[in-house]
Amino acid sequence: MVFSSRRRVFISLSCVVLSLKFGDGLQVFDLTHKQGPSTIYWPGNPAYNFTILARQQYPNYWFESNYFCTAEHSGTHLDSPAHFYKDKYRTDELSMDKLYGPGVIINVVAKARENPDYQVTINDIRNWEEEHGRIPNGAAIIMNSGWHKKYPNKEEVFNSTTPNDPSTFHFPGWHENTTQWLVTNRNPNLIGVDTPSTDYGQSKTFPTHVILGGNNIPGLENVANLDAIPASGTVIFAAVVKLEDGSGGPARIFAVSGDMFPTSSSYQNAPPPIFIIMISVFLLFLL
């Protein structure tokens, strides 16, 4: 392909602008617990398995290869809608534009410390919006209860001396009324927690799971390091394994912040990146 001199100049300037914009003040935060023998599962799942197949020195190189086996819903992971709702999206059917969103961190650490069975309320959402502005469309809304600091101590995470018995679990989650309110009024892409379940530990019917599944909204569980990111001003990504026919999967969840990303209060009026790219391509072919 031969470009005119004007097109070459346009492309060069675009590359410079993008490199400056994406490189200036960019920060990436890992929100994922590592997978390994200490990975936490809901009772009833098989144990994590990691087998070394080869670790060997050859004449001109070193070679390693391993085999691992893990349940879908293990450690930091994503719940696909099909997990709790028949015929809704499975893991490989989730579109990429629904696996990220402006980060909204709802801090209930103090409340969860006083009441381990705490459930996030609509008032918690309203308090967040009073400080940071309206939750933008397509957000990734995550509860920070401080529980991520307990991981991977199984008894502390499930808050039970019998962590194989779900009836004894006590940890925070989302109240079903709050979940339904968010789905109806704020259209989130993702809703998550730093605990083992989007429903609180004593739930027997898992209504938040059902609401999210019925509306084709993935849930995030065992999200890590939430104290490292601000309540607003990041974009959160859930890079889940594209598992065919899956009901979920381990995910590398991370947050990105920097001048390239608008705050939640200004996000509504910010042009989406794809719109900017389309304009750039359009202008390119006019030259």
Coordinates of N, CA, C and O in Angstrom, one line a residue, residues 20-204:
L20 N 1.6 9.6 23.3 CA 1.7 10.5 24.4 C 0.5 10.4 25.3 O 0.6 10.4 26.5
K21 N -0.7 10.2 24.7 CA -1.9 10.1 25.5 C -1.9 8.9 26.3 O -2.3 8.9 27.5
F22 N -1.6 7.7 25.7 CA -1.6 6.5 26.4 C -0.4 6.3 27.3 O -0.5 5.4 28.2
G23 N 0.6 7.0 27.1 CA 1.8 6.8 28.0 C 1.9 7.7 29.1 O 2.7 7.5 30.1
D24 N 1.2 8.8 29.1 CA 1.3 9.9 30.1 C 0.5 9.6 31.3 O -0.7 9.6 31.3
G25 N 1.2 9.2 32.4 CA 0.5 9.0 33.7 C -0.3 7.8 33.8 O -1.2 7.6 34.7
L26 N -0.1 6.8 32.9 CA -0.9 5.6 32.8 C -0.5 4.7 34.0 O 0.7 4.4 34.2
Q27 N -1.4 4.2 34.8 CA -1.2 3.2 35.8 C -2.1 2.0 35.7 O -3.2 2.1 35.3
V28 N -1.5 0.8 35.9 CA -2.2 -0.4 35.8 C -2.2 -1.1 37.2 O -1.1 -1.3 37.7
F29 N -3.3 -1.5 37.7 CA -3.4 -2.2 39.0 C -4.0 -3.6 38.8 O -5.0 -3.8 38.2
D30 N -3.2 -4.5 39.4 CA -3.6 -5.9 39.4 C -4.7 -6.2 40.5 O -4.4 -6.0 41.7
L31 N -5.9 -6.6 40.1 CA -6.9 -6.9 41.1 C -7.2 -8.4 41.1 O -8.4 -8.8 41.4
T32 N -6.2 -9.2 41.0 CA -6.4 -10.7 40.9 C -5.5 -11.4 41.9 O -4.3 -11.2 42.0
H33 N -6.1 -12.3 42.6 CA -5.3 -13.3 43.4 C -4.7 -14.3 42.5 O -5.3 -14.7 41.5
K34 N -3.5 -14.7 42.9 CA -2.8 -15.7 42.0 C -3.5 -17.1 42.2 O -4.0 -17.5 43.2
Q35 N -3.4 -17.9 41.1 CA -3.9 -19.2 41.1 C -2.8 -20.2 41.6 O -1.7 -20.0 41.1
G36 N -3.2 -21.1 42.4 CA -2.2 -22.0 43.0 C -2.9 -22.9 44.0 O -4.1 -23.0 44.1
P37 N -2.0 -23.7 44.7 CA -2.6 -24.6 45.7 C -3.5 -24.0 46.8 O -4.3 -24.7 47.3
S38 N -3.3 -22.7 47.0 CA -4.1 -22.0 48.0 C -5.3 -21.4 47.5 O -6.1 -20.7 48.2
T39 N -5.6 -21.5 46.2 CA -6.8 -21.0 45.6 C -8.0 -21.4 46.3 O -8.2 -22.6 46.6
I40 N -8.9 -20.5 46.5 CA -10.2 -20.8 47.2 C -11.3 -21.2 46.3 O -11.5 -20.5 45.3
Y41 N -12.0 -22.2 46.6 CA -13.2 -22.7 45.9 C -14.4 -22.8 46.8 O -14.3 -22.9 48.0
W42 N -15.5 -22.7 46.1 CA -16.8 -23.0 46.9 C -16.8 -24.5 47.2 O -16.3 -25.3 46.3
P43 N -17.2 -25.0 48.3 CA -17.2 -26.4 48.7 C -17.9 -27.2 47.6 O -18.9 -26.8 47.0
G44 N -17.3 -28.4 47.3 CA -17.9 -29.3 46.3 C -17.1 -29.3 45.0 O -17.3 -30.2 44.2
N45 N -16.2 -28.4 44.8 CA -15.3 -28.3 43.7 C -14.1 -29.2 43.9 O -13.6 -29.3 45.0
P46 N -13.6 -29.8 42.8 CA -12.3 -30.5 42.9 C -11.1 -29.6 43.2 O -11.2 -28.4 42.9
A47 N -10.1 -30.1 43.8 CA -9.0 -29.3 44.2 C -8.1 -28.9 43.0 O -8.2 -29.5 42.0
Y48 N -7.4 -27.8 43.2 CA -6.5 -27.3 42.2 C -5.4 -28.4 41.9 O -4.9 -29.0 42.8
N49 N -5.0 -28.5 40.7 CA -4.0 -29.5 40.3 C -3.0 -28.8 39.4 O -3.4 -28.2 38.4
F50 N -1.7 -28.9 39.7 CA -0.6 -28.4 38.9 C 0.4 -29.4 38.8 O 1.0 -29.9 39.7
T51 N 0.6 -29.9 37.5 CA 1.6 -30.9 37.3 C 2.7 -30.5 36.3 O 2.4 -29.9 35.3
I52 N 3.9 -30.7 36.8 CA 5.1 -30.3 35.9 C 5.3 -31.4 34.9 O 5.5 -32.6 35.2
L53 N 5.2 -31.1 33.6 CA 5.4 -32.0 32.6 C 6.8 -32.1 32.1 O 7.4 -33.1 31.7
A54 N 7.5 -30.9 32.1 CA 8.9 -30.9 31.7 C 9.5 -29.6 32.2 O 9.0 -28.5 32.1
R55 N 10.7 -29.8 32.8 CA 11.6 -28.7 33.2 C 13.0 -29.2 32.9 O 13.6 -29.9 33.8
Q56 N 13.5 -28.9 31.8 CA 14.7 -29.6 31.3 C 15.6 -28.7 30.5 O 15.2 -27.8 29.7
Q57 N 16.9 -28.8 30.8 CA 17.9 -28.1 30.0 C 18.3 -28.9 28.8 O 18.7 -30.1 28.8
Y58 N 18.2 -28.3 27.6 CA 18.7 -28.9 26.3 C 20.0 -28.2 26.0 O 20.3 -27.2 26.6
P59 N 20.7 -28.7 25.0 CA 22.0 -28.2 24.6 C 22.0 -26.7 24.4 O 22.9 -25.9 24.8
N60 N 20.9 -26.2 23.8 CA 20.9 -24.8 23.4 C 19.8 -23.9 24.0 O 19.6 -22.8 23.7
Y61 N 19.0 -24.6 24.9 CA 17.8 -23.8 25.5 C 17.3 -24.6 26.7 O 17.5 -25.8 26.9
W62 N 16.5 -23.8 27.5 CA 15.8 -24.4 28.6 C 14.3 -24.5 28.2 O 13.8 -23.7 27.5
F63 N 13.7 -25.6 28.6 CA 12.3 -25.8 28.2 C 11.4 -26.2 29.5 O 11.8 -27.0 30.3
E64 N 10.2 -25.5 29.5 CA 9.3 -25.9 30.6 C 7.9 -26.0 30.0 O 7.5 -25.3 29.0
S65 N 7.1 -26.9 30.5 CA 5.7 -27.1 30.2 C 5.0 -27.7 31.4 O 5.5 -28.6 32.0
N66 N 3.8 -27.3 31.6 CA 3.0 -27.7 32.8 C 1.6 -28.0 32.4 O 1.1 -27.6 31.4
Y67 N 0.9 -28.8 33.3 CA -0.5 -29.0 33.1 C -1.2 -28.5 34.4 O -0.7 -28.8 35.5
F68 N -2.3 -27.8 34.2 CA -3.1 -27.4 35.4 C -4.6 -27.7 35.2 O -5.1 -27.6 34.1
C69 N -5.2 -27.9 36.3 CA -6.7 -28.2 36.3 C -7.3 -27.4 37.4 O -6.8 -27.4 38.6
T70 N -8.4 -26.6 37.1 CA -9.0 -25.8 38.1 C -10.5 -25.7 37.8 O -10.9 -25.9 36.7
A71 N -11.3 -25.6 38.9 CA -12.8 -25.3 38.6 C -13.0 -23.9 38.0 O -12.1 -23.0 38.1
E72 N -14.1 -23.8 37.3 CA -14.4 -22.5 36.7 C -14.4 -21.4 37.8 O -13.9 -20.3 37.6
H73 N -15.1 -21.6 38.8 CA -15.4 -20.6 39.9 C -14.4 -20.8 41.0 O -14.7 -21.3 42.1
S74 N -13.1 -20.4 40.7 CA -12.0 -20.5 41.6 C -11.3 -19.2 41.7 O -11.0 -18.5 40.7
G75 N -10.9 -18.9 42.9 CA -10.1 -17.7 43.1 C -10.8 -16.5 42.6 O -12.0 -16.3 42.6
T76 N -10.0 -15.6 42.0 CA -10.6 -14.4 41.3 C -11.2 -14.9 40.0 O -10.4 -15.4 39.1
H77 N -12.5 -14.7 39.8 CA -13.1 -15.3 38.6 C -14.4 -14.5 38.3 O -14.8 -13.6 39.0
L78 N -14.9 -14.9 37.1 CA -16.1 -14.3 36.6 C -17.2 -15.3 36.5 O -17.0 -16.5 36.2
D79 N -18.4 -14.9 37.0 CA -19.6 -15.8 36.8 C -20.3 -15.3 35.5 O -20.7 -14.2 35.4
S80 N -20.4 -16.3 34.6 CA -21.2 -16.0 33.4 C -22.7 -16.0 33.8 O -23.1 -16.6 34.8
P81 N -23.6 -15.3 33.0 CA -25.0 -15.3 33.3 C -25.6 -16.7 33.4 O -26.5 -17.0 34.2
A82 N -25.1 -17.6 32.6 CA -25.6 -19.0 32.6 C -25.4 -19.7 33.9 O -26.0 -20.8 34.2
H83 N -24.5 -19.2 34.8 CA -24.2 -19.8 36.1 C -25.4 -20.0 36.9 O -25.6 -21.0 37.6
F84 N -26.3 -19.0 36.8 CA -27.5 -19.1 37.7 C -28.8 -18.8 36.9 O -29.8 -18.5 37.5
Y85 N -28.7 -18.9 35.5 CA -29.9 -18.6 34.8 C -29.9 -19.4 33.4 O -29.0 -19.1 32.6
K86 N -30.8 -20.3 33.3 CA -30.8 -21.1 32.1 C -30.9 -20.3 30.8 O -31.7 -19.4 30.7
D87 N -30.1 -20.8 29.8 CA -30.1 -20.2 28.4 C -29.6 -18.8 28.3 O -29.8 -18.2 27.3
K88 N -29.0 -18.3 29.4 CA -28.3 -17.0 29.2 C -26.9 -17.2 28.8 O -26.4 -18.3 28.6
Y89 N -26.2 -16.1 28.6 CA -24.8 -16.2 28.0 C -23.9 -17.1 28.8 O -23.8 -17.0 30.0
R90 N -23.2 -17.9 28.0 CA -22.1 -18.7 28.6 C -20.8 -17.9 28.4 O -20.8 -16.9 27.7
T91 N -19.7 -18.4 28.9 CA -18.5 -17.6 29.0 C -18.0 -17.2 27.6 O -17.6 -16.1 27.3
D92 N -18.1 -18.1 26.6 CA -17.5 -17.8 25.3 C -18.5 -17.0 24.5 O -18.1 -16.5 23.4
E93 N -19.7 -16.7 25.0 CA -20.7 -15.9 24.3 C -20.6 -14.4 24.8 O -21.3 -13.6 24.2
L94 N -19.9 -14.1 25.8 CA -19.8 -12.8 26.3 C -19.0 -11.9 25.4 O -17.9 -12.2 24.9
S95 N -19.6 -10.7 25.0 CA -19.0 -9.8 24.1 C -17.9 -9.0 24.9 O -18.1 -8.7 26.0
M96 N -16.9 -8.6 24.2 CA -15.7 -7.9 24.8 C -16.2 -6.6 25.3 O -15.6 -6.1 26.4
D97 N -17.2 -5.9 24.7 CA -17.5 -4.6 25.2 C -18.3 -4.6 26.5 O -18.7 -3.6 27.0
K98 N -18.6 -5.8 27.0 CA -19.3 -6.0 28.3 C -18.4 -6.5 29.4 O -18.8 -6.7 30.5
L99 N -17.1 -6.6 29.0 CA -16.1 -7.1 30.0 C -15.2 -6.0 30.6 O -14.1 -6.3 31.1
Y100 N -15.6 -4.8 30.4 CA -14.9 -3.7 31.1 C -15.9 -2.5 31.3 O -17.0 -2.5 30.8
G101 N -15.5 -1.6 32.1 CA -16.3 -0.4 32.4 C -15.6 0.5 33.3 O -14.7 0.1 34.1
P102 N -16.1 1.8 33.4 CA -15.6 2.7 34.4 C -15.7 2.2 35.8 O -16.8 1.7 36.2
G103 N -14.6 2.2 36.6 CA -14.6 1.6 37.9 C -15.4 2.4 38.9 O -15.3 3.6 39.0
V104 N -16.3 1.7 39.6 CA -17.1 2.2 40.7 C -16.9 1.3 41.9 O -17.4 0.2 42.0
I105 N -16.1 1.8 42.9 CA -15.8 1.0 44.1 C -16.6 1.5 45.3 O -16.5 2.7 45.7
I106 N -17.5 0.6 45.7 CA -18.4 1.0 46.9 C -17.7 0.5 48.1 O -17.6 -0.7 48.4
N107 N -17.2 1.4 48.9 CA -16.5 1.0 50.2 C -17.4 0.9 51.3 O -18.1 1.8 51.8
V108 N -17.5 -0.4 51.8 CA -18.3 -0.7 53.0 C -17.5 -1.4 54.1 O -18.0 -2.2 54.8
V109 N -16.2 -1.1 54.1 CA -15.2 -1.7 55.0 C -15.7 -1.6 56.4 O -15.7 -2.6 57.2
A110 N -16.0 -0.4 56.9 CA -16.3 -0.2 58.2 C -17.6 -0.9 58.6 O -17.7 -1.5 59.7
K111 N -18.6 -0.9 57.7 CA -19.9 -1.6 58.0 C -19.7 -3.1 58.0 O -20.3 -3.8 58.8
A112 N -18.8 -3.6 57.1 CA -18.6 -5.1 57.1 C -17.8 -5.5 58.4 O -18.0 -6.6 58.8
R113 N -17.0 -4.6 58.9 CA -16.2 -4.9 60.1 C -17.2 -5.1 61.3 O -17.0 -5.9 62.1
E114 N -18.2 -4.2 61.3 CA -19.2 -4.3 62.4 C -20.2 -5.5 62.2 O -20.6 -6.1 63.1
N115 N -20.5 -5.7 60.9 CA -21.5 -6.8 60.6 C -21.0 -7.6 59.4 O -21.2 -7.2 58.3
P116 N -20.4 -8.8 59.7 CA -19.9 -9.6 58.6 C -21.0 -10.0 57.6 O -20.6 -10.5 56.5
D117 N -22.3 -10.0 57.9 CA -23.3 -10.3 57.0 C -23.9 -9.1 56.3 O -25.0 -9.2 55.8
Y118 N -23.1 -8.0 56.3 CA -23.6 -6.8 55.7 C -23.9 -7.0 54.2 O -23.2 -7.7 53.5
Q119 N -25.0 -6.3 53.8 CA -25.4 -6.3 52.3 C -25.5 -4.9 51.8 O -26.1 -4.0 52.5
V120 N -24.8 -4.6 50.7 CA -24.7 -3.3 50.2 C -26.1 -2.8 49.9 O -27.0 -3.4 49.2
T121 N -26.4 -1.5 50.4 CA -27.7 -1.0 50.2 C -27.8 0.1 49.1 O -26.8 0.6 48.6
I122 N -29.0 0.5 48.8 CA -29.2 1.6 47.8 C -28.6 2.9 48.4 O -28.1 3.7 47.6
N123 N -28.7 3.1 49.7 CA -28.1 4.3 50.3 C -26.6 4.3 50.1 O -26.1 5.4 50.0
D124 N -26.0 3.2 50.1 CA -24.5 3.1 49.9 C -24.2 3.6 48.5 O -23.3 4.4 48.2
I125 N -25.1 3.3 47.5 CA -24.9 3.8 46.2 C -25.2 5.3 46.1 O -24.4 6.0 45.4
R126 N -26.2 5.7 46.7 CA -26.5 7.1 46.7 C -25.4 8.0 47.4 O -25.1 9.1 46.9
N127 N -24.8 7.5 48.4 CA -23.7 8.1 49.1 C -22.5 8.3 48.1 O -21.9 9.3 48.1
W128 N -22.3 7.2 47.4 CA -21.2 7.2 46.4 C -21.5 8.3 45.4 O -20.6 9.1 45.0
E129 N -22.7 8.3 44.9 CA -23.0 9.3 43.8 C -23.0 10.7 44.3 O -22.7 11.6 43.5
E130 N -23.3 10.9 45.6 CA -23.2 12.3 46.1 C -21.8 12.8 46.1 O -21.6 14.0 45.9
E131 N -20.8 11.9 46.2 CA -19.4 12.3 46.2 C -18.8 12.3 44.8 O -18.0 13.2 44.5
H132 N -19.2 11.4 44.0 CA -18.5 11.2 42.7 C -19.3 11.4 41.5 O -18.8 11.4 40.4
G133 N -20.6 11.7 41.7 CA -21.5 11.9 40.5 C -22.2 10.6 40.2 O -21.9 9.5 40.7
R134 N -23.1 10.7 39.2 CA -23.9 9.6 38.8 C -23.1 8.5 38.3 O -22.1 8.7 37.5
I135 N -23.4 7.3 38.6 CA -22.7 6.1 38.1 C -22.9 6.1 36.6 O -24.0 6.1 36.1
P136 N -21.8 6.0 35.8 CA -22.0 6.1 34.3 C -22.5 4.7 33.8 O -22.5 3.7 34.4
N137 N -23.1 4.8 32.6 CA -23.6 3.7 31.9 C -22.5 2.7 31.6 O -21.4 3.1 31.3
G138 N -22.7 1.4 31.8 CA -21.7 0.4 31.5 C -20.6 0.3 32.5 O -19.5 -0.2 32.2
A139 N -20.9 0.6 33.8 CA -19.8 0.6 34.8 C -19.5 -0.8 35.3 O -20.3 -1.7 35.1
A140 N -18.3 -0.9 35.9 CA -17.9 -2.1 36.6 C -18.0 -1.7 38.1 O -17.1 -1.0 38.6
I141 N -19.0 -2.2 38.8 CA -19.4 -1.7 40.1 C -18.9 -2.9 41.1 O -19.4 -4.0 41.0
I142 N -18.0 -2.5 42.0 CA -17.4 -3.6 42.9 C -17.5 -3.1 44.3 O -17.1 -2.0 44.7
M143 N -18.0 -4.1 45.2 CA -18.0 -3.8 46.6 C -16.6 -4.1 47.2 O -16.0 -5.1 46.9
N144 N -16.1 -3.1 48.0 CA -14.9 -3.3 48.7 C -15.3 -3.4 50.2 O -15.6 -2.4 50.8
S145 N -15.2 -4.6 50.7 CA -15.6 -4.9 52.1 C -14.3 -5.0 53.0 O -14.4 -5.2 54.2
G146 N -13.2 -5.0 52.4 CA -11.9 -5.3 53.1 C -11.6 -6.8 53.1 O -10.6 -7.2 53.6
W147 N -12.5 -7.6 52.6 CA -12.4 -9.1 52.7 C -11.2 -9.6 51.8 O -10.7 -10.6 52.1
H148 N -10.8 -8.8 50.8 CA -9.7 -9.3 50.0 C -8.4 -9.4 50.8 O -7.5 -10.2 50.4
K149 N -8.3 -8.7 51.9 CA -7.1 -8.9 52.7 C -7.0 -10.2 53.5 O -6.0 -10.6 53.9
K150 N -8.2 -10.9 53.6 CA -8.2 -12.2 54.3 C -7.7 -13.3 53.4 O -7.4 -14.4 53.9
Y151 N -7.8 -13.1 52.1 CA -7.4 -14.1 51.1 C -5.9 -14.4 51.2 O -5.1 -13.5 51.3
P152 N -5.4 -15.7 51.2 CA -6.2 -16.9 50.9 C -6.5 -17.8 52.1 O -6.6 -19.0 52.0
N153 N -6.6 -17.2 53.3 CA -6.9 -17.9 54.5 C -8.4 -18.4 54.4 O -9.3 -17.6 54.5
K154 N -8.6 -19.6 54.2 CA -10.0 -20.1 53.9 C -10.9 -19.9 55.0 O -12.1 -19.5 54.8
E155 N -10.5 -20.1 56.3 CA -11.4 -19.9 57.4 C -11.8 -18.4 57.6 O -12.9 -18.1 57.9
E156 N -10.8 -17.5 57.3 CA -11.1 -16.1 57.4 C -12.0 -15.6 56.2 O -12.9 -14.8 56.4
V157 N -11.7 -16.1 55.0 CA -12.5 -15.7 53.9 C -14.0 -16.1 54.0 O -14.9 -15.4 53.7
F158 N -14.2 -17.4 54.4 CA -15.6 -17.8 54.6 C -16.1 -17.5 56.0 O -17.3 -17.7 56.3
N159 N -15.2 -16.9 56.8 CA -15.6 -16.5 58.2 C -16.2 -17.7 58.9 O -17.3 -17.5 59.5
S160 N -15.6 -18.8 58.9 CA -16.2 -20.0 59.5 C -15.0 -21.0 59.9 O -14.0 -21.1 59.1
T161 N -15.2 -21.7 61.0 CA -14.2 -22.7 61.4 C -14.5 -24.0 60.6 O -13.7 -25.0 60.7
T162 N -15.6 -24.1 59.9 CA -16.0 -25.2 59.1 C -16.2 -24.8 57.6 O -17.3 -24.7 57.2
P163 N -15.1 -24.4 56.9 CA -15.2 -23.8 55.6 C -15.7 -24.7 54.5 O -15.8 -24.3 53.3
N164 N -16.0 -26.0 54.8 CA -16.6 -26.9 53.9 C -18.2 -27.0 54.1 O -18.8 -27.7 53.4
D165 N -18.7 -26.1 55.0 CA -20.1 -26.1 55.2 C -20.7 -24.8 55.0 O -20.6 -23.9 55.8
P166 N -21.3 -24.6 53.8 CA -21.8 -23.2 53.4 C -22.8 -22.6 54.4 O -23.0 -21.4 54.5
S167 N -23.5 -23.5 55.2 CA -24.5 -22.9 56.1 C -23.9 -22.1 57.2 O -24.5 -21.4 57.9
T168 N -22.5 -22.3 57.4 CA -21.8 -21.5 58.4 C -21.1 -20.3 57.9 O -20.5 -19.6 58.7
F169 N -21.3 -20.0 56.7 CA -20.5 -18.8 56.1 C -21.1 -17.5 56.5 O -22.4 -17.3 56.6
H170 N -20.2 -16.6 56.8 CA -20.6 -15.2 57.1 C -19.7 -14.2 56.5 O -18.6 -14.0 56.9
F171 N -20.1 -13.6 55.4 CA -19.3 -12.6 54.7 C -20.3 -11.7 53.9 O -21.4 -12.0 53.6
P172 N -19.9 -10.4 53.6 CA -20.7 -9.5 53.0 C -21.0 -9.8 51.5 O -20.3 -10.5 50.9
G173 N -22.0 -9.1 51.0 CA -22.4 -9.2 49.6 C -23.4 -8.1 49.2 O -23.6 -7.1 49.9
W174 N -24.0 -8.3 48.0 CA -25.0 -7.3 47.5 C -26.4 -7.7 48.0 O -26.8 -8.8 47.9
H175 N -27.1 -6.7 48.4 CA -28.5 -6.9 48.7 C -29.3 -7.0 47.4 O -29.0 -6.3 46.5
E176 N -30.2 -7.9 47.3 CA -31.0 -8.1 46.1 C -31.7 -6.8 45.6 O -31.8 -6.6 44.4
N177 N -32.2 -6.0 46.5 CA -32.9 -4.8 46.1 C -31.9 -3.8 45.5 O -32.2 -3.1 44.5
T178 N -30.7 -3.8 46.0 CA -29.6 -2.9 45.4 C -29.2 -3.4 44.1 O -29.1 -2.6 43.1
T179 N -29.0 -4.7 43.9 CA -28.7 -5.2 42.6 C -29.8 -4.9 41.6 O -29.4 -4.5 40.5
Q180 N -31.0 -5.1 42.0 CA -32.1 -4.8 41.0 C -32.2 -3.4 40.7 O -32.4 -3.0 39.5
W181 N -31.9 -2.5 41.7 CA -32.0 -1.1 41.4 C -30.9 -0.7 40.4 O -31.1 0.1 39.5
L182 N -29.7 -1.2 40.6 CA -28.6 -0.9 39.7 C -28.9 -1.4 38.3 O -28.6 -0.7 37.3
V183 N -29.4 -2.6 38.2 CA -29.7 -3.1 36.9 C -30.8 -2.3 36.2 O -30.7 -2.0 35.0
T184 N -31.8 -1.9 36.9 CA -32.9 -1.1 36.3 C -32.5 0.4 36.0 O -32.9 0.9 35.0
N185 N -31.7 1.0 36.9 CA -31.4 2.4 36.8 C -30.0 2.8 36.3 O -29.8 4.0 35.9
R186 N -29.1 1.9 36.4 CA -27.7 2.3 36.0 C -27.0 1.4 34.9 O -25.9 1.7 34.5
N187 N -27.7 0.4 34.5 CA -27.2 -0.4 33.4 C -25.7 -0.8 33.5 O -24.9 -0.5 32.6
P188 N -25.3 -1.5 34.5 CA -23.9 -1.8 34.7 C -23.4 -2.9 33.7 O -24.3 -3.8 33.3
N189 N -22.2 -3.0 33.4 CA -21.6 -4.1 32.6 C -21.2 -5.2 33.5 O -21.3 -6.4 33.1
L190 N -20.7 -4.9 34.7 CA -20.2 -5.9 35.6 C -20.5 -5.5 37.1 O -20.5 -4.3 37.4
I191 N -20.8 -6.4 37.9 CA -21.0 -6.2 39.3 C -20.2 -7.2 40.1 O -20.2 -8.4 39.8
G192 N -19.4 -6.8 41.1 CA -18.5 -7.7 41.7 C -18.3 -7.4 43.2 O -18.9 -6.5 43.8
V193 N -17.5 -8.3 43.8 CA -17.2 -8.3 45.2 C -15.8 -8.8 45.5 O -15.2 -9.4 44.6
D194 N -15.3 -8.5 46.7 CA -14.0 -9.0 47.1 C -14.2 -10.3 48.0 O -13.2 -10.7 48.6
T195 N -15.4 -10.8 48.0 CA -15.7 -12.0 48.8 C -16.0 -13.2 47.8 O -16.0 -13.0 46.6
P196 N -16.3 -14.4 48.4 CA -16.5 -15.5 47.5 C -17.8 -15.5 46.7 O -18.0 -16.4 45.9
S197 N -18.7 -14.6 47.0 CA -20.0 -14.7 46.3 C -20.6 -13.3 46.3 O -20.5 -12.5 47.2
T198 N -21.3 -13.0 45.1 CA -22.0 -11.7 45.1 C -23.1 -11.6 46.0 O -23.6 -10.5 46.4
D199 N -23.7 -12.8 46.4 CA -24.6 -12.8 47.5 C -23.9 -13.0 48.9 O -22.8 -13.6 48.9
Y200 N -24.5 -12.4 49.9 CA -23.8 -12.6 51.2 C -23.8 -14.0 51.7 O -24.5 -14.9 51.2
G201 N -22.9 -14.3 52.7 CA -22.6 -15.7 53.0 C -23.8 -16.5 53.5 O -23.8 -17.7 53.2
Q202 N -24.7 -15.9 54.1 CA -25.9 -16.7 54.7 C -27.0 -16.9 53.7 O -28.0 -17.5 54.0
S203 N -26.8 -16.4 52.4 CA -27.9 -16.5 51.4 C -28.1 -18.0 51.1 O -27.2 -18.8 51.0
K204 N -29.4 -18.3 50.9 CA -29.8 -19.7 50.6 C -30.3 -19.8 49.2 O -30.4 -20.8 48.6

